[in-house]
């Protein structure tokens, strides 16, 4: 049981780090990059763009914590599939939301 709690705590710490990145992005004055190792795109409204990306990261982190709850039920629980598939689907969804909504709305033309 202690191993389950330790696993969830590690999962939650990673999620809180992502939430912290979102809060940092929300209040940033410079353009925040979404993709790793790629220069940020030219933005027409930096504050609005950063707020949108910050909210996206915070929502991602909160849902990630919720998806980690099945870790508390044990290693051989079938609910672990919910965590694995949920994280995969959630990650694909935030990439799609960023590309289709946020980037299109704030990209400088």
mmCIF file with all atom_site columns, C-alpha atoms in Angstrom:
data_model
loop_
_atom_site.group_PDB
_atom_site.id
_atom_site.type_symbol
_atom_site.label_atom_id
_atom_site.label_alt_id
_atom_site.label_comp_id
_atom_site.label_asym_id
_atom_site.label_entity_id
_atom_site.label_seq_id
_atom_site.pdbx_PDB_ins_code
_atom_site.Cartn_x
_atom_site.Cartn_y
_atom_site.Cartn_z
_atom_site.occupancy
_atom_site.B_iso_or_equiv
_atom_site.pdbx_formal_charge
_atom_site.auth_seq_id
_atom_site.auth_comp_id
_atom_site.auth_asym_id
_atom_site.auth_atom_id
_atom_site.pdbx_PDB_model_num
ATOM 1   C CA . UNK A 1 1   ? 0.000  0.000  0.000   1.00 0.00 ? 1   UNK A CA 1
ATOM 2   C CA . UNK A 1 2   ? 2.845  2.392  0.757   1.00 0.00 ? 2   UNK A CA 1
ATOM 3   C CA . UNK A 1 3   ? 4.277  1.798  -2.715  1.00 0.00 ? 3   UNK A CA 1
ATOM 4   C CA . UNK A 1 4   ? 0.959  2.851  -4.245  1.00 0.00 ? 4   UNK A CA 1
ATOM 5   C CA . UNK A 1 5   ? 0.960  6.067  -2.248  1.00 0.00 ? 5   UNK A CA 1
ATOM 6   C CA . UNK A 1 6   ? 4.576  6.819  -3.166  1.00 0.00 ? 6   UNK A CA 1
ATOM 7   C CA . UNK A 1 7   ? 3.762  6.233  -6.841  1.00 0.00 ? 7   UNK A CA 1
ATOM 8   C CA . UNK A 1 8   ? 0.804  8.583  -6.687  1.00 0.00 ? 8   UNK A CA 1
ATOM 9   C CA . UNK A 1 9   ? 2.815  11.237 -4.842  1.00 0.00 ? 9   UNK A CA 1
ATOM 10  C CA . UNK A 1 10  ? 5.506  11.138 -7.547  1.00 0.00 ? 10  UNK A CA 1
ATOM 11  C CA . UNK A 1 11  ? 2.779  11.354 -10.203 1.00 0.00 ? 11  UNK A CA 1
ATOM 12  C CA . UNK A 1 12  ? 1.208  14.316 -8.378  1.00 0.00 ? 12  UNK A CA 1
ATOM 13  C CA . UNK A 1 13  ? 4.562  16.107 -8.031  1.00 0.00 ? 13  UNK A CA 1
ATOM 14  C CA . UNK A 1 14  ? 5.054  15.887 -11.796 1.00 0.00 ? 14  UNK A CA 1
ATOM 15  C CA . UNK A 1 15  ? 1.540  17.223 -12.300 1.00 0.00 ? 15  UNK A CA 1
ATOM 16  C CA . UNK A 1 16  ? 2.131  20.113 -9.886  1.00 0.00 ? 16  UNK A CA 1
ATOM 17  C CA . UNK A 1 17  ? 5.287  21.014 -11.825 1.00 0.00 ? 17  UNK A CA 1
ATOM 18  C CA . UNK A 1 18  ? 3.191  21.231 -15.000 1.00 0.00 ? 18  UNK A CA 1
ATOM 19  C CA . UNK A 1 19  ? 0.633  23.386 -13.164 1.00 0.00 ? 19  UNK A CA 1
ATOM 20  C CA . UNK A 1 20  ? 3.515  25.625 -12.013 1.00 0.00 ? 20  UNK A CA 1
ATOM 21  C CA . UNK A 1 21  ? 4.694  25.958 -15.616 1.00 0.00 ? 21  UNK A CA 1
ATOM 22  C CA . UNK A 1 22  ? 1.159  26.959 -16.558 1.00 0.00 ? 22  UNK A CA 1
ATOM 23  C CA . UNK A 1 23  ? 0.997  29.620 -13.868 1.00 0.00 ? 23  UNK A CA 1
ATOM 24  C CA . UNK A 1 24  ? 4.404  30.897 -14.938 1.00 0.00 ? 24  UNK A CA 1
ATOM 25  C CA . UNK A 1 25  ? 3.279  31.024 -18.581 1.00 0.00 ? 25  UNK A CA 1
ATOM 26  C CA . UNK A 1 26  ? 0.061  32.821 -17.605 1.00 0.00 ? 26  UNK A CA 1
ATOM 27  C CA . UNK A 1 27  ? 1.987  35.723 -16.057 1.00 0.00 ? 27  UNK A CA 1
ATOM 28  C CA . UNK A 1 28  ? 4.935  35.782 -18.479 1.00 0.00 ? 28  UNK A CA 1
ATOM 29  C CA . UNK A 1 29  ? 5.644  38.922 -20.472 1.00 0.00 ? 29  UNK A CA 1
ATOM 30  C CA . UNK A 1 30  ? 7.603  37.095 -23.195 1.00 0.00 ? 30  UNK A CA 1
ATOM 31  C CA . UNK A 1 31  ? 6.050  34.713 -25.705 1.00 0.00 ? 31  UNK A CA 1
ATOM 32  C CA . UNK A 1 32  ? 5.854  31.257 -24.144 1.00 0.00 ? 32  UNK A CA 1
ATOM 33  C CA . UNK A 1 33  ? 6.892  28.294 -26.267 1.00 0.00 ? 33  UNK A CA 1
ATOM 34  C CA . UNK A 1 34  ? 4.634  25.268 -26.391 1.00 0.00 ? 34  UNK A CA 1
ATOM 35  C CA . UNK A 1 35  ? 6.806  22.834 -28.355 1.00 0.00 ? 35  UNK A CA 1
ATOM 36  C CA . UNK A 1 36  ? 10.233 21.836 -27.028 1.00 0.00 ? 36  UNK A CA 1
ATOM 37  C CA . UNK A 1 37  ? 13.350 23.108 -28.821 1.00 0.00 ? 37  UNK A CA 1
ATOM 38  C CA . UNK A 1 38  ? 11.378 25.235 -31.300 1.00 0.00 ? 38  UNK A CA 1
ATOM 39  C CA . UNK A 1 39  ? 11.342 29.017 -31.352 1.00 0.00 ? 39  UNK A CA 1
ATOM 40  C CA . UNK A 1 40  ? 7.933  30.447 -30.458 1.00 0.00 ? 40  UNK A CA 1
ATOM 41  C CA . UNK A 1 41  ? 5.783  31.701 -33.326 1.00 0.00 ? 41  UNK A CA 1
ATOM 42  C CA . UNK A 1 42  ? 5.175  35.416 -33.950 1.00 0.00 ? 42  UNK A CA 1
ATOM 43  C CA . UNK A 1 43  ? 2.196  36.469 -31.887 1.00 0.00 ? 43  UNK A CA 1
ATOM 44  C CA . UNK A 1 44  ? -0.107 39.479 -32.317 1.00 0.00 ? 44  UNK A CA 1
ATOM 45  C CA . UNK A 1 45  ? -1.407 39.475 -28.686 1.00 0.00 ? 45  UNK A CA 1
ATOM 46  C CA . UNK A 1 46  ? 1.314  38.196 -26.358 1.00 0.00 ? 46  UNK A CA 1
ATOM 47  C CA . UNK A 1 47  ? -0.669 38.555 -23.123 1.00 0.00 ? 47  UNK A CA 1
ATOM 48  C CA . UNK A 1 48  ? -3.724 36.744 -24.516 1.00 0.00 ? 48  UNK A CA 1
ATOM 49  C CA . UNK A 1 49  ? -1.592 33.986 -26.014 1.00 0.00 ? 49  UNK A CA 1
ATOM 50  C CA . UNK A 1 50  ? 0.317  33.433 -22.770 1.00 0.00 ? 50  UNK A CA 1
ATOM 51  C CA . UNK A 1 51  ? -2.927 33.324 -20.778 1.00 0.00 ? 51  UNK A CA 1
ATOM 52  C CA . UNK A 1 52  ? -4.369 30.726 -23.159 1.00 0.00 ? 52  UNK A CA 1
ATOM 53  C CA . UNK A 1 53  ? -1.246 28.537 -23.011 1.00 0.00 ? 53  UNK A CA 1
ATOM 54  C CA . UNK A 1 54  ? -1.070 28.946 -19.222 1.00 0.00 ? 54  UNK A CA 1
ATOM 55  C CA . UNK A 1 55  ? -4.687 27.846 -18.809 1.00 0.00 ? 55  UNK A CA 1
ATOM 56  C CA . UNK A 1 56  ? -4.034 24.879 -21.093 1.00 0.00 ? 56  UNK A CA 1
ATOM 57  C CA . UNK A 1 57  ? -1.100 23.732 -18.945 1.00 0.00 ? 57  UNK A CA 1
ATOM 58  C CA . UNK A 1 58  ? -3.021 24.205 -15.681 1.00 0.00 ? 58  UNK A CA 1
ATOM 59  C CA . UNK A 1 59  ? -6.001 22.230 -16.976 1.00 0.00 ? 59  UNK A CA 1
ATOM 60  C CA . UNK A 1 60  ? -3.622 19.534 -18.250 1.00 0.00 ? 60  UNK A CA 1
ATOM 61  C CA . UNK A 1 61  ? -1.965 19.268 -14.831 1.00 0.00 ? 61  UNK A CA 1
ATOM 62  C CA . UNK A 1 62  ? -5.258 19.055 -12.927 1.00 0.00 ? 62  UNK A CA 1
ATOM 63  C CA . UNK A 1 63  ? -6.597 16.333 -15.220 1.00 0.00 ? 63  UNK A CA 1
ATOM 64  C CA . UNK A 1 64  ? -3.254 14.545 -14.943 1.00 0.00 ? 64  UNK A CA 1
ATOM 65  C CA . UNK A 1 65  ? -3.618 14.411 -11.159 1.00 0.00 ? 65  UNK A CA 1
ATOM 66  C CA . UNK A 1 66  ? -7.133 12.994 -11.544 1.00 0.00 ? 66  UNK A CA 1
ATOM 67  C CA . UNK A 1 67  ? -5.852 10.374 -13.987 1.00 0.00 ? 67  UNK A CA 1
ATOM 68  C CA . UNK A 1 68  ? -3.266 9.314  -11.406 1.00 0.00 ? 68  UNK A CA 1
ATOM 69  C CA . UNK A 1 69  ? -5.873 8.357  -8.810  1.00 0.00 ? 69  UNK A CA 1
ATOM 70  C CA . UNK A 1 70  ? -6.121 4.738  -10.066 1.00 0.00 ? 70  UNK A CA 1
ATOM 71  C CA . UNK A 1 71  ? -2.509 4.305  -8.926  1.00 0.00 ? 71  UNK A CA 1
ATOM 72  C CA . UNK A 1 72  ? -3.836 4.241  -5.372  1.00 0.00 ? 72  UNK A CA 1
ATOM 73  C CA . UNK A 1 73  ? -5.876 1.105  -6.066  1.00 0.00 ? 73  UNK A CA 1
ATOM 74  C CA . UNK A 1 74  ? -2.875 -1.124 -6.652  1.00 0.00 ? 74  UNK A CA 1
ATOM 75  C CA . UNK A 1 75  ? -0.518 -2.252 -9.364  1.00 0.00 ? 75  UNK A CA 1
ATOM 76  C CA . UNK A 1 76  ? -2.677 -5.109 -10.651 1.00 0.00 ? 76  UNK A CA 1
ATOM 77  C CA . UNK A 1 77  ? -5.858 -3.081 -10.820 1.00 0.00 ? 77  UNK A CA 1
ATOM 78  C CA . UNK A 1 78  ? -7.551 -2.851 -14.234 1.00 0.00 ? 78  UNK A CA 1
ATOM 79  C CA . UNK A 1 79  ? -8.088 0.860  -13.556 1.00 0.00 ? 79  UNK A CA 1
ATOM 80  C CA . UNK A 1 80  ? -4.399 1.459  -14.347 1.00 0.00 ? 80  UNK A CA 1
ATOM 81  C CA . UNK A 1 81  ? -5.415 1.251  -18.008 1.00 0.00 ? 81  UNK A CA 1
ATOM 82  C CA . UNK A 1 82  ? -7.525 4.340  -17.394 1.00 0.00 ? 82  UNK A CA 1
ATOM 83  C CA . UNK A 1 83  ? -4.384 6.209  -16.337 1.00 0.00 ? 83  UNK A CA 1
ATOM 84  C CA . UNK A 1 84  ? -2.294 5.023  -19.271 1.00 0.00 ? 84  UNK A CA 1
ATOM 85  C CA . UNK A 1 85  ? -4.904 5.573  -21.969 1.00 0.00 ? 85  UNK A CA 1
ATOM 86  C CA . UNK A 1 86  ? -6.159 8.754  -20.323 1.00 0.00 ? 86  UNK A CA 1
ATOM 87  C CA . UNK A 1 87  ? -2.732 10.394 -20.383 1.00 0.00 ? 87  UNK A CA 1
ATOM 88  C CA . UNK A 1 88  ? -2.257 9.405  -24.017 1.00 0.00 ? 88  UNK A CA 1
ATOM 89  C CA . UNK A 1 89  ? -5.621 10.841 -25.035 1.00 0.00 ? 89  UNK A CA 1
ATOM 90  C CA . UNK A 1 90  ? -5.185 13.959 -22.890 1.00 0.00 ? 90  UNK A CA 1
ATOM 91  C CA . UNK A 1 91  ? -1.796 14.715 -24.425 1.00 0.00 ? 91  UNK A CA 1
ATOM 92  C CA . UNK A 1 92  ? -3.122 14.338 -27.965 1.00 0.00 ? 92  UNK A CA 1
ATOM 93  C CA . UNK A 1 93  ? -6.078 16.578 -27.111 1.00 0.00 ? 93  UNK A CA 1
ATOM 94  C CA . UNK A 1 94  ? -3.932 19.418 -25.725 1.00 0.00 ? 94  UNK A CA 1
ATOM 95  C CA . UNK A 1 95  ? -1.684 19.289 -28.795 1.00 0.00 ? 95  UNK A CA 1
ATOM 96  C CA . UNK A 1 96  ? -4.773 19.519 -31.010 1.00 0.00 ? 96  UNK A CA 1
ATOM 97  C CA . UNK A 1 97  ? -6.273 22.361 -28.952 1.00 0.00 ? 97  UNK A CA 1
ATOM 98  C CA . UNK A 1 98  ? -3.001 24.264 -29.157 1.00 0.00 ? 98  UNK A CA 1
ATOM 99  C CA . UNK A 1 99  ? -2.564 23.753 -32.899 1.00 0.00 ? 99  UNK A CA 1
ATOM 100 C CA . UNK A 1 100 ? -6.157 24.204 -33.982 1.00 0.00 ? 100 UNK A CA 1
ATOM 101 C CA . UNK A 1 101 ? -7.346 26.881 -31.560 1.00 0.00 ? 101 UNK A CA 1
ATOM 102 C CA . UNK A 1 102 ? -4.640 28.815 -29.756 1.00 0.00 ? 102 UNK A CA 1
ATOM 103 C CA . UNK A 1 103 ? -2.019 28.968 -32.512 1.00 0.00 ? 103 UNK A CA 1
ATOM 104 C CA . UNK A 1 104 ? -4.565 29.915 -35.188 1.00 0.00 ? 104 UNK A CA 1
ATOM 105 C CA . UNK A 1 105 ? -6.137 32.609 -33.032 1.00 0.00 ? 105 UNK A CA 1
ATOM 106 C CA . UNK A 1 106 ? -2.942 34.375 -31.966 1.00 0.00 ? 106 UNK A CA 1
ATOM 107 C CA . UNK A 1 107 ? -0.555 33.753 -34.873 1.00 0.00 ? 107 UNK A CA 1
ATOM 108 C CA . UNK A 1 108 ? 0.596  36.959 -36.543 1.00 0.00 ? 108 UNK A CA 1
ATOM 109 C CA . UNK A 1 109 ? -0.420 37.037 -40.177 1.00 0.00 ? 109 UNK A CA 1
#
